[in-house]
Amino acid sequence: DAGVIQSPRHEVTEMGQEVTLRCKPISGHDYLFWYRQTMMRGLELLIYFNNNVPIDDSGMPEDRFSAKMPNASFSTLKIQPSEPRDSAVYFCASRRTSGAAQYFGPGTRLTVL
Amino acid sequence: GEDVEQSLFLSVREGDSSVINCTYTDSSSTYLYWYKQEPGAGLQLLTYIFSNMDMKQDQRLTVLLNKKDKHLSLRIADTQTGDSAIYFCAESNAPSGGYQKVTFGIGTKLQVIP
């Protein structure tokens, strides 16, 4: 099994630019989660999907953030426009309905200058 | 709301045992997890325990759960330099098969001294 795949691994952009982060969950997993990790706030859940449908986006910080899951094997997290305070590591995780645990991707380290 | 607390830092000598402790507040926790994060990497699931168990052993790892005190610990026997990482305790409050809100602790950084 390839595990959760995220791209890019690193992204450096300038304030005001659009950023798109990508995730491919583990095949057969029907839950997908987007998290953000910072030193100050630790690991925060941004949004999660079940069977490609967004279920809870209460963790999305503001309207500049949006997430989509057009099919079972692909999800995107978009920030438009990006700000320096968005700098963090963004993780995608997936889980089977019958499973007990979430499995994480390697993360995307985002730096907004 | 739910809260998971763990100490920030632990230092041990190579070959000794490490014990990382965690407390949680949600009495309806169903699963408790330990994840490991190495520098520049994602969170790797190490092990998890169902709330009706009090111990789980997997090679060098032993998980102890005291449900009464809401205390979880991870013991690593014969700690190696490769065990140096941040260890996250986490709990979920729903059984598998449904929505599973997972609450993570802040992470304990384990430093192994050669």
XYZ file of C-alpha atoms in Angstrom:
227
model
C 0.000 0.000 0.000
C 1.429 3.400 -0.998
C 0.064 5.265 1.993
C -1.389 8.756 1.880
C 0.335 10.854 -0.778
C 0.645 14.620 -0.562
C 2.094 17.157 -2.957
C 4.000 19.327 -3.001
C 6.185 18.454 -0.018
C 7.382 22.047 0.257
C 5.811 25.242 -1.025
C 7.219 28.738 -0.738
C 5.046 31.554 -2.009
C 4.515 35.241 -1.605
C 1.693 36.842 0.284
C -1.400 37.221 -1.843
C -0.713 34.249 -4.073
C -3.015 31.272 -4.434
C -1.771 28.000 -2.960
C -3.154 24.550 -3.759
C -2.237 21.498 -1.719
C -3.050 18.024 -2.970
C -3.808 14.706 -1.341
C -4.405 11.149 -2.477
C -5.860 9.012 0.316
C -5.211 5.322 0.813
C -7.301 3.297 -1.613
C -10.502 2.084 0.012
C -10.484 4.724 2.735
C -13.704 6.721 2.739
C -12.811 9.368 5.317
C -10.332 12.118 4.489
C -9.055 14.748 6.901
C -7.050 17.942 6.478
C -4.989 19.116 9.453
C -2.675 22.052 10.087
C 0.293 21.841 12.443
C 2.032 24.834 13.988
C 4.291 25.232 16.991
C 1.821 27.548 18.678
C -1.415 25.624 18.150
C -0.284 22.048 17.609
C -2.401 19.880 15.325
C -5.717 21.382 14.244
C -8.429 19.652 12.237
C -9.510 21.917 9.380
C -12.099 19.844 7.538
C -13.055 16.248 6.911
C -14.891 14.399 4.148
C -16.874 11.183 4.136
C -17.447 9.521 0.769
C -16.217 12.714 -0.946
C -18.761 14.902 0.868
C -17.544 17.637 3.244
C -18.995 16.853 6.659
C -17.456 19.359 9.041
C -15.509 22.438 7.979
C -15.783 24.263 11.291
C -12.018 24.194 11.672
C -11.353 26.109 8.461
C -9.885 29.384 9.701
C -11.605 31.733 7.271
C -13.107 32.093 3.842
C -9.671 32.228 2.257
C -9.504 28.468 2.826
C -11.469 26.012 0.724
C -11.301 22.253 0.208
C -12.718 19.922 -2.390
C -12.849 16.201 -2.982
C -13.982 15.613 -6.564
C -13.503 11.848 -6.324
C -12.497 9.132 -3.888
C -8.810 9.361 -4.731
C -8.128 13.094 -4.751
C -8.604 16.130 -2.548
C -7.322 19.692 -2.618
C -6.931 22.385 -0.002
C -6.736 25.867 -1.470
C -5.718 29.125 0.175
C -6.541 32.293 -1.728
C -5.083 34.788 -1.025
C -2.323 33.382 1.171
C -0.955 35.276 4.173
C 2.247 34.829 6.218
C 0.219 33.492 9.170
C -0.843 30.560 6.988
C 2.724 29.241 7.156
C 2.497 25.773 8.684
C 2.700 22.090 7.864
C -0.533 20.801 6.339
C -1.344 17.130 6.718
C -3.851 14.964 4.990
C -5.052 11.765 6.689
C -7.459 9.021 5.701
C -9.349 6.244 7.394
C -11.628 3.343 6.519
C -15.124 3.455 7.952
C -14.481 0.141 9.688
C -11.001 1.143 10.799
C -9.940 2.424 14.179
C -7.211 4.858 13.197
C -6.316 7.624 10.811
C -3.234 7.335 8.624
C -1.287 10.474 7.828
C 0.555 11.664 4.764
C 4.046 13.176 4.937
C 2.685 16.728 4.969
C 3.231 19.884 2.939
C 5.402 22.542 4.545
C 3.993 25.889 3.440
C 5.950 29.108 3.812
C 4.233 32.365 2.883
C 6.643 35.282 2.641
C -14.438 20.042 25.418
C -12.077 17.122 25.196
C -8.492 17.692 26.207
C -5.346 15.580 25.997
C -2.312 16.581 28.012
C 1.240 15.326 27.878
C 4.609 16.611 28.990
C 6.668 18.435 26.391
C 10.028 16.773 26.757
C 11.686 13.541 27.900
C 15.365 12.649 27.803
C 16.660 9.086 28.281
C 19.892 7.219 27.744
C 20.207 4.680 24.968
C 19.312 1.221 26.247
C 17.101 2.502 29.063
C 13.319 2.314 29.052
C 11.281 5.393 28.163
C 7.855 6.073 29.604
C 5.722 8.765 28.015
C 2.594 9.717 29.899
C -0.683 11.237 28.813
C -3.932 12.233 30.513
C -7.255 12.864 28.856
C -10.557 14.264 30.001
C -13.199 12.559 27.848
C -14.666 9.692 29.840
C -16.393 8.385 26.720
C -13.120 7.848 24.858
C -13.293 4.717 22.783
C -9.834 4.425 21.267
C -6.526 5.823 22.489
C -3.576 6.162 20.165
C 0.125 6.763 20.088
C 1.613 8.380 17.005
C 5.293 9.050 16.297
C 6.542 12.017 14.267
C 10.123 12.168 13.091
C 11.587 15.469 11.859
C 10.115 16.520 8.531
C 7.712 13.587 8.420
C 4.054 12.921 9.022
C 2.486 11.236 12.016
C 3.072 7.497 11.993
C 0.567 5.344 13.863
C 2.517 3.309 16.417
C -0.251 1.551 18.249
C -3.711 2.007 19.640
C -5.758 0.496 22.430
C -9.465 0.008 22.806
C -10.897 1.533 25.942
C -11.992 -1.818 27.407
C -8.380 -3.008 27.500
C -5.831 -2.066 30.116
C -2.651 -3.202 28.397
C -1.316 -3.866 24.933
C 2.169 -5.043 24.057
C 3.823 -4.947 20.653
C 7.502 -5.850 20.560
C 9.344 -3.060 22.428
C 6.176 -1.036 22.978
C 3.830 -1.440 25.933
C 0.705 0.660 26.305
C -0.976 0.902 29.698
C -4.428 2.381 30.156
C -5.896 3.392 33.490
C -9.428 4.286 32.542
C -10.405 5.297 36.058
C -7.678 7.930 36.190
C -7.893 8.648 32.429
C -4.172 7.992 32.138
C -2.375 6.444 29.195
C 1.307 5.598 28.994
C 3.687 4.352 26.343
C 6.728 2.395 27.448
C 9.560 1.850 24.988
C 11.954 -0.854 26.108
C 15.661 -0.707 25.199
C 15.304 2.793 23.744
C 17.415 3.418 20.649
C 18.610 6.633 19.015
C 16.148 5.929 16.212
C 13.340 6.337 18.729
C 14.129 10.059 19.028
C 10.982 11.784 17.796
C 7.845 13.527 18.967
C 5.197 11.197 20.353
C 1.553 12.222 20.198
C -1.140 10.825 22.410
C -4.656 10.978 20.944
C -8.150 9.839 21.799
C -11.354 9.366 19.858
C -14.852 9.361 21.235
C -16.739 7.264 18.740
C -16.575 3.634 17.712
C -15.275 2.671 14.317
C -17.918 2.796 11.656
C -18.908 6.361 12.254
C -17.625 9.857 12.638
C -14.527 9.775 14.731
C -13.387 13.027 16.291
C -9.779 12.581 17.302
C -8.213 14.905 19.841
C -4.428 15.094 19.829
C -2.072 16.119 22.586
C 0.670 18.666 21.979
C 3.327 15.954 21.649
C 6.254 14.806 23.820
C 9.695 15.216 22.343
C 11.821 12.187 23.215
C 15.556 12.732 23.140
C 17.729 9.618 23.296
C 21.260 10.234 24.472
C 23.841 7.800 23.046
